Coordinates of C-alpha atoms and ligand atoms in Angstrom, one line a residue:
M99 CA 13.3 -83.6 14.7
E100 CA 15.0 -80.2 15.3
V101 CA 18.4 -80.2 13.4
S102 CA 21.1 -78.7 15.4
L103 CA 23.5 -76.1 14.0
I104 CA 27.0 -77.3 13.7
Y105 CA 28.6 -74.1 14.9
D106 CA 26.6 -74.6 18.1
L107 CA 29.0 -77.7 19.0
S108 CA 32.3 -77.6 20.8
L109 CA 35.0 -79.9 19.5
S110 CA 34.3 -82.4 22.2
E111 CA 30.6 -82.3 21.5
L112 CA 31.1 -82.9 17.8
A113 CA 33.6 -85.8 18.8
S114 CA 30.9 -87.5 20.9
L115 CA 28.5 -87.1 18.2
L116 CA 30.8 -88.9 15.7
V117 CA 31.5 -91.6 18.0
A118 CA 28.0 -92.1 18.5
W119 CA 27.5 -92.6 14.8
G120 CA 30.4 -95.1 14.8
E121 CA 33.1 -92.8 13.1
P122 CA 36.6 -92.7 14.3
A123 CA 37.3 -89.8 16.7
Y124 CA 39.8 -88.1 14.3
R125 CA 37.1 -87.4 12.1
A126 CA 36.0 -84.5 14.5
R127 CA 39.3 -82.7 14.0
Q128 CA 39.0 -83.0 10.2
I129 CA 35.6 -81.5 10.3
W130 CA 36.7 -78.7 12.8
R131 CA 39.6 -77.8 10.5
G132 CA 37.3 -77.9 7.4
L133 CA 35.1 -75.4 9.3
Y134 CA 37.2 -73.1 11.2
R135 CA 40.5 -73.2 9.0
N136 CA 39.1 -73.7 5.6
F137 CA 35.7 -71.8 6.2
W138 CA 33.7 -74.6 4.3
K139 CA 30.1 -74.0 4.5
T140 CA 28.4 -77.0 3.1
P141 CA 28.9 -80.8 3.6
E142 CA 29.8 -81.3 0.1
E143 CA 33.1 -79.2 0.5
F144 CA 34.4 -81.7 2.8
T145 CA 35.9 -83.9 0.2
N146 CA 38.3 -85.4 2.7
L147 CA 35.4 -87.2 4.2
P148 CA 33.9 -90.4 3.1
A149 CA 30.6 -89.8 0.9
S150 CA 28.7 -91.5 3.6
L151 CA 29.7 -89.3 6.3
R152 CA 29.0 -86.3 4.1
K153 CA 25.6 -87.7 3.7
K154 CA 25.2 -88.2 7.4
L155 CA 26.3 -84.6 8.0
T156 CA 23.9 -83.2 5.6
E157 CA 21.0 -85.0 7.1
S158 CA 21.8 -84.5 10.9
L159 CA 23.4 -81.0 11.2
L160 CA 22.5 -77.5 9.8
F161 CA 25.7 -75.8 8.1
N162 CA 24.0 -72.9 6.5
N163 CA 22.1 -71.1 9.1
L164 CA 22.7 -67.4 8.1
V165 CA 21.0 -66.4 5.0
P166 CA 22.3 -63.0 3.7
V167 CA 19.4 -61.0 2.7
T168 CA 20.9 -57.5 1.8
T169 CA 24.2 -56.1 2.1
L170 CA 24.8 -52.4 2.1
R171 CA 28.1 -50.6 1.2
S172 CA 29.0 -47.3 2.4
S173 CA 29.8 -44.9 -0.2
D174 CA 33.6 -45.0 0.3
G175 CA 33.2 -48.8 0.2
E176 CA 34.9 -49.3 3.4
T177 CA 31.9 -50.5 5.5
L178 CA 29.8 -53.3 4.7
K179 CA 26.6 -54.4 6.5
T180 CA 24.9 -57.5 5.9
L181 CA 21.3 -58.4 7.1
F182 CA 21.1 -62.1 7.8
R183 CA 17.8 -64.1 8.0
L184 CA 17.9 -66.7 10.8
Q185 CA 16.4 -70.1 10.9
D186 CA 13.2 -68.9 12.5
G187 CA 12.9 -65.9 10.1
K188 CA 14.1 -63.5 12.5
A189 CA 16.8 -61.1 11.4
V190 CA 20.4 -59.8 12.7
E191 CA 22.9 -57.7 11.2
T192 CA 26.7 -57.8 11.1
V193 CA 29.1 -55.2 10.0
L194 CA 32.7 -55.4 8.5
M195 CA 34.8 -52.2 8.7
K196 CA 37.9 -51.9 6.6
Y197 CA 40.7 -49.7 7.5
D198 CA 43.5 -48.2 5.4
P199 CA 46.8 -50.0 6.4
S200 CA 48.4 -46.6 7.4
V201 CA 45.7 -45.9 9.7
A202 CA 46.5 -48.6 12.2
V203 CA 49.7 -50.6 11.1
H204 CA 50.4 -51.6 14.7
Q205 CA 47.0 -53.4 14.5
A206 CA 48.0 -55.4 11.4
H207 CA 47.7 -59.2 11.6
R208 CA 51.1 -60.9 12.1
D209 CA 50.7 -63.0 9.2
H210 CA 49.2 -60.4 6.9
P211 CA 51.3 -57.3 7.8
G212 CA 50.5 -55.4 4.5
Q213 CA 46.7 -55.5 5.4
G214 CA 44.9 -52.9 7.4
R215 CA 42.5 -53.5 10.2
R216 CA 39.5 -55.7 9.3
T217 CA 36.9 -55.5 12.1
V218 CA 33.7 -57.4 12.3
C219 CA 31.1 -56.1 14.5
I220 CA 28.8 -59.0 15.7
S221 CA 25.3 -59.3 17.2
T222 CA 24.3 -61.5 20.2
Q223 CA 20.7 -61.1 20.4
V224 CA 17.6 -60.4 18.1
G225 CA 16.7 -57.0 19.6
C226 CA 17.5 -56.0 23.0
A227 CA 15.8 -55.8 26.5
M228 CA 17.8 -52.9 27.8
G229 CA 15.7 -50.2 26.3
C230 CA 18.4 -47.5 25.7
V231 CA 16.4 -44.6 24.4
F232 CA 18.7 -43.6 21.5
C233 CA 19.4 -47.1 20.1
A234 CA 17.4 -48.6 17.3
T235 CA 17.9 -52.1 18.7
G236 CA 16.6 -51.0 22.2
Q237 CA 13.5 -49.2 20.4
M238 CA 12.6 -52.7 18.9
G239 CA 12.6 -54.6 22.2
F240 CA 13.9 -58.0 23.0
K241 CA 13.2 -61.0 20.7
R242 CA 15.4 -63.6 21.5
H243 CA 19.0 -64.6 22.5
L244 CA 21.3 -65.9 19.7
S245 CA 22.8 -69.3 20.0
S246 CA 26.6 -69.6 20.5
G247 CA 26.6 -71.0 16.9
E248 CA 24.6 -68.0 15.4
I249 CA 27.2 -65.8 16.9
V250 CA 30.1 -67.8 15.6
A251 CA 28.7 -68.1 12.2
Q252 CA 28.6 -64.2 11.6
V253 CA 32.5 -64.2 12.0
M254 CA 32.8 -67.2 9.7
Y255 CA 30.7 -65.5 7.1
F256 CA 32.9 -62.6 6.9
A257 CA 36.1 -64.8 7.3
R258 CA 35.1 -66.4 4.3
Q259 CA 34.3 -63.3 2.3
L260 CA 37.7 -61.9 3.2
L261 CA 39.5 -65.1 2.3
A262 CA 38.4 -64.7 -1.3
Q263 CA 40.5 -61.4 -1.3
G264 CA 43.4 -62.8 0.3
E265 CA 42.6 -61.0 3.7
V266 CA 41.7 -62.0 7.2
I267 CA 39.8 -60.6 10.1
T268 CA 42.0 -58.8 12.6
N269 CA 39.4 -57.7 15.1
V270 CA 36.0 -58.7 16.4
V271 CA 33.9 -56.3 18.4
V272 CA 30.9 -57.5 20.3
M273 CA 28.9 -54.2 19.5
G274 CA 26.2 -55.3 17.1
M275 CA 22.6 -55.9 18.0
G276 CA 21.9 -57.0 21.7
E277 CA 23.6 -56.9 25.1
P278 CA 26.2 -59.6 25.1
F279 CA 26.2 -59.8 29.1
H280 CA 22.5 -60.5 28.9
N281 CA 23.3 -63.6 26.9
Y282 CA 26.6 -64.3 28.8
E283 CA 26.8 -68.1 28.3
N284 CA 26.2 -68.2 24.5
T285 CA 28.5 -65.2 24.1
M286 CA 31.4 -66.7 26.1
S287 CA 31.1 -70.2 24.4
A288 CA 31.0 -68.4 20.9
I289 CA 34.4 -66.5 22.1
D290 CA 35.7 -69.8 23.2
R291 CA 35.1 -71.4 19.9
L292 CA 36.6 -68.6 18.1
N293 CA 39.8 -68.7 20.4
D294 CA 40.2 -72.5 19.9
R295 CA 43.9 -73.2 18.8
G296 CA 43.1 -76.1 16.8
G297 CA 40.4 -74.1 15.0
Y298 CA 39.9 -70.6 14.1
N299 CA 42.7 -69.5 16.6
F300 CA 41.5 -66.0 17.0
G301 CA 43.3 -64.3 19.8
A302 CA 41.1 -63.2 22.9
R303 CA 43.2 -59.7 22.8
R304 CA 41.6 -59.0 19.4
I305 CA 38.2 -59.3 20.8
T306 CA 36.3 -56.5 22.5
I307 CA 32.8 -56.9 24.3
S308 CA 30.7 -53.8 24.8
T309 CA 28.3 -53.8 27.6
V310 CA 25.6 -51.5 28.9
G311 CA 27.0 -52.1 32.3
L312 CA 25.5 -55.2 33.9
V313 CA 27.5 -55.1 37.0
P314 CA 27.2 -58.7 38.4
A315 CA 28.2 -59.8 34.7
I316 CA 31.2 -57.4 34.7
R317 CA 32.4 -59.0 38.1
R318 CA 32.0 -62.5 36.8
F319 CA 33.8 -61.6 33.6
A320 CA 36.7 -60.1 35.6
A321 CA 36.9 -63.1 37.8
E322 CA 37.2 -65.4 34.7
K323 CA 40.4 -63.5 33.7
R324 CA 40.0 -63.7 30.0
Q325 CA 42.2 -61.5 27.8
V326 CA 39.2 -60.2 26.0
N327 CA 38.9 -56.3 26.0
L328 CA 36.0 -54.6 27.7
A329 CA 34.1 -51.6 26.6
I330 CA 31.3 -49.9 28.7
S331 CA 28.5 -47.7 27.3
L332 CA 28.5 -45.0 29.7
H333 CA 27.1 -42.1 27.8
A334 CA 26.3 -39.8 30.9
A335 CA 28.3 -38.7 34.0
N336 CA 25.4 -38.2 36.3
D337 CA 22.8 -40.5 37.5
E338 CA 19.8 -38.5 36.5
L339 CA 21.1 -38.2 32.9
R340 CA 22.0 -41.6 32.5
D341 CA 18.7 -42.8 34.2
S342 CA 17.0 -40.9 31.3
M343 CA 19.2 -42.4 28.6
L344 CA 19.9 -45.9 29.7
P345 CA 17.2 -47.5 32.0
I346 CA 19.6 -50.1 33.4
N347 CA 21.1 -47.2 35.2
K348 CA 18.2 -47.3 37.6
S349 CA 19.4 -50.8 38.7
Y350 CA 23.1 -50.0 38.9
T351 CA 24.2 -46.5 39.6
I352 CA 27.3 -44.8 37.9
D353 CA 29.2 -45.1 41.1
E354 CA 28.4 -49.0 41.4
L355 CA 29.3 -49.4 37.7
L356 CA 32.6 -47.6 37.9
A357 CA 33.5 -49.6 41.0
A358 CA 33.2 -52.8 39.1
C359 CA 35.2 -51.3 36.4
R360 CA 38.0 -50.4 38.7
D361 CA 37.9 -53.8 40.1
F362 CA 38.1 -55.3 36.6
I363 CA 41.2 -53.1 35.9
A364 CA 42.9 -54.2 39.3
I365 CA 42.1 -58.0 38.6
T366 CA 42.8 -58.2 34.8
G367 CA 45.4 -55.3 34.4
R368 CA 43.5 -54.5 31.3
R369 CA 42.5 -50.9 30.1
I370 CA 38.6 -50.1 29.8
T371 CA 37.1 -48.3 27.0
F372 CA 34.2 -46.0 27.8
E373 CA 31.7 -45.4 24.8
W374 CA 30.1 -42.0 24.7
A375 CA 27.4 -41.3 21.8
L376 CA 27.6 -37.5 21.8
V377 CA 24.0 -35.9 21.7
N378 CA 23.8 -32.3 20.9
G379 CA 23.1 -30.2 24.1
V380 CA 22.5 -33.3 26.1
N381 CA 25.8 -35.1 27.0
D382 CA 28.4 -33.2 24.9
T383 CA 28.5 -30.1 27.3
P384 CA 31.7 -28.9 29.1
E385 CA 29.9 -29.7 32.4
Q386 CA 29.4 -33.5 31.4
A387 CA 33.0 -33.7 30.2
Q388 CA 34.2 -32.3 33.4
L389 CA 32.0 -34.4 35.7
L390 CA 33.3 -37.6 33.5
A391 CA 36.9 -36.4 34.0
R392 CA 36.3 -36.4 37.8
K393 CA 34.6 -39.7 37.7
L394 CA 37.4 -41.6 35.7
K395 CA 40.4 -39.9 37.5
G396 CA 43.2 -42.2 37.9
M397 CA 41.5 -45.1 35.9
L398 CA 43.4 -47.1 33.2
C399 CA 41.0 -46.1 30.6
H400 CA 40.2 -44.3 27.3
V401 CA 37.0 -42.6 26.2
N402 CA 35.5 -43.4 22.7
A403 CA 33.2 -40.7 21.9
I404 CA 31.1 -40.8 18.5
P405 CA 28.5 -38.4 17.5
L406 CA 24.9 -39.9 17.9
N407 CA 23.6 -41.7 15.0
P408 CA 20.0 -40.4 15.0
T409 CA 17.2 -42.8 15.2
D410 CA 13.5 -42.6 14.5
G411 CA 12.3 -43.4 18.0
Y412 CA 14.5 -40.6 19.6
S413 CA 14.6 -36.9 19.3
G414 CA 18.2 -36.2 20.0
Q415 CA 20.6 -35.2 17.4
A416 CA 24.2 -35.7 16.7
T417 CA 26.8 -33.3 18.3
T418 CA 28.6 -30.7 16.4
R419 CA 32.2 -31.0 15.4
K420 CA 33.0 -28.1 17.6
H421 CA 31.2 -29.5 20.7
A422 CA 33.0 -32.9 20.1
E423 CA 36.3 -31.2 19.9
E424 CA 35.6 -29.2 23.1
F425 CA 34.4 -32.2 24.9
K426 CA 37.7 -34.1 24.0
E427 CA 39.7 -30.9 25.0
V428 CA 38.3 -30.8 28.5
L429 CA 39.0 -34.6 29.1
S430 CA 42.6 -34.2 27.9
R431 CA 43.0 -31.2 30.2
F432 CA 42.2 -33.6 33.0
G433 CA 44.5 -36.3 31.5
I434 CA 41.9 -38.6 30.2
P435 CA 42.6 -39.9 26.7
C436 CA 39.7 -39.5 24.3
T437 CA 39.1 -40.4 20.7
V438 CA 36.4 -38.6 18.6
R439 CA 35.7 -41.3 16.0
L440 CA 34.6 -40.4 12.5
R441 CA 31.1 -41.6 11.6
R442 CA 31.7 -44.7 9.8
G443 CA 28.9 -45.9 7.4
M444 CA 26.4 -43.3 8.3
D445 CA 25.1 -43.6 4.9
I446 CA 24.3 -47.3 5.1
H447 CA 22.6 -46.9 8.6
A448 CA 25.8 -48.7 10.4
G449 CA 24.2 -47.6 13.6
C450 CA 23.2 -50.7 15.8
G451 CA 19.9 -52.3 14.8
Q452 CA 19.0 -49.7 12.2
L453 CA 18.9 -52.0 9.2
V454 CA 16.9 -54.7 11.0
S455 CA 14.3 -52.1 12.1
E456 CA 13.8 -51.0 8.6
Y457 CA 13.5 -54.7 7.3
Ligands
LIG676 N1 24.5 -53.7 24.1 C1 25.9 -53.4 24.2 C2 26.7 -53.6 22.8 C3 25.8 -53.2 21.5 S1 25.6 -51.4 21.2 C4 26.1 -51.9 24.7 O1 25.1 -51.2 24.8 O2 27.3 -51.6 24.9 C5 27.1 -50.9 20.8 C6 27.5 -49.5 21.0 O3 26.5 -48.6 20.2 C7 27.1 -49.0 22.5 O4 28.1 -48.1 23.0 C8 25.8 -48.2 22.1 O5 25.6 -47.4 23.3 C9 26.1 -47.6 20.8 N2 24.9 -47.0 20.3 C10 23.7 -47.5 20.2 N3 22.9 -46.8 19.4 C11 23.6 -45.8 19.0 C12 23.4 -44.6 18.3 N4 22.1 -44.5 17.8 N5 24.3 -43.6 18.0 C13 25.6 -43.9 18.5 N6 25.8 -45.0 19.2 C14 24.9 -45.9 19.5
LIG677 FE1 20.8 -52.9 24.2 FE2 23.3 -51.8 23.8 FE3 21.1 -50.8 22.4 FE4 21.4 -50.4 25.0 S1 22.6 -49.6 23.3 S2 19.5 -51.0 23.9 S3 22.2 -52.3 25.6 S4 22.0 -52.9 22.1

């Protein structure tokens, strides 16, 4: 019999299971709090439960599904990347980024004002079917979806690590391996579980989902009016270039994508972030910046540009500092806010999927 993962269960599913075992319904809340408030990871830690129930939990449910295989630390110690082995032997990676308290004080957690941002970047699939040419995950192809519990457990792992230092996660970004909108149901149930007020109670506004631009899913997401932030991997301002970098563009053109984005903003009132991996001489030119500025005119948005993290399967190179600054300069002349992010964790291959492809 296949043992199910406890993190895959919603509170009501857990309650039904316990009732079926002849346990009182309140046990579900006790277990829920143990998992999502205390971050207990083995049934033995649930000392508030009778030994017989702990035994039943051990026999019937899987608690420890993510086995950390290696953790790499950037040279400044501020970025940690952990490669986990899943139950079926496949691997995913999760990243923790720590920021100095002075960097983003306004982002600090209400209960931990002295602490800087602690952002966890989670994966939603093993590999990815979208085939973006510059992306290490895309280069490995699609292996499988992660279950909602496998997504949640990545967050719990780092919540537990930080707790040991008296810290908490302040932000979650769904920007690890995989395309979250290709695994829509599991990604959303994972977010619901993280949001649960009786459990982890992690605010939707502190979560950002990044998508390559699956238009129907963006429309569905907008209609659901979640408080979750949306980021779009745009990377090119004309269809010919975007076709060559992100194959999904052949299904949904830039104009169709941006129309869905405008509707998302109109429905939710939320600002969209556009991601742009600056590739030297490819999409970091003043022409691309001008074209982009025209396309984004009047939109409630922000452009997040980072120099490309070069990968083995792609010949493109990172932009230069000079080109990156010019790119930002053109956008700001047109009134489009742009941040050029520092490369974090380059020395530990923090780029999407790069550690797993080596493994
Ligand atoms: N599939 C989703 C989320 C995961 S990728 C998406 O594509 O949005 C997270 C971000 O990393 C995306 O913006 C993606 O385009 C970017 N990315 C992937 N490979 C990269 C690389 N080698 N260098 C810089 N950014 C990269
Ligand atoms: Fe998939 Fe995102 Fe990588 Fe594209 S950039 S291949 S969508 S993970």
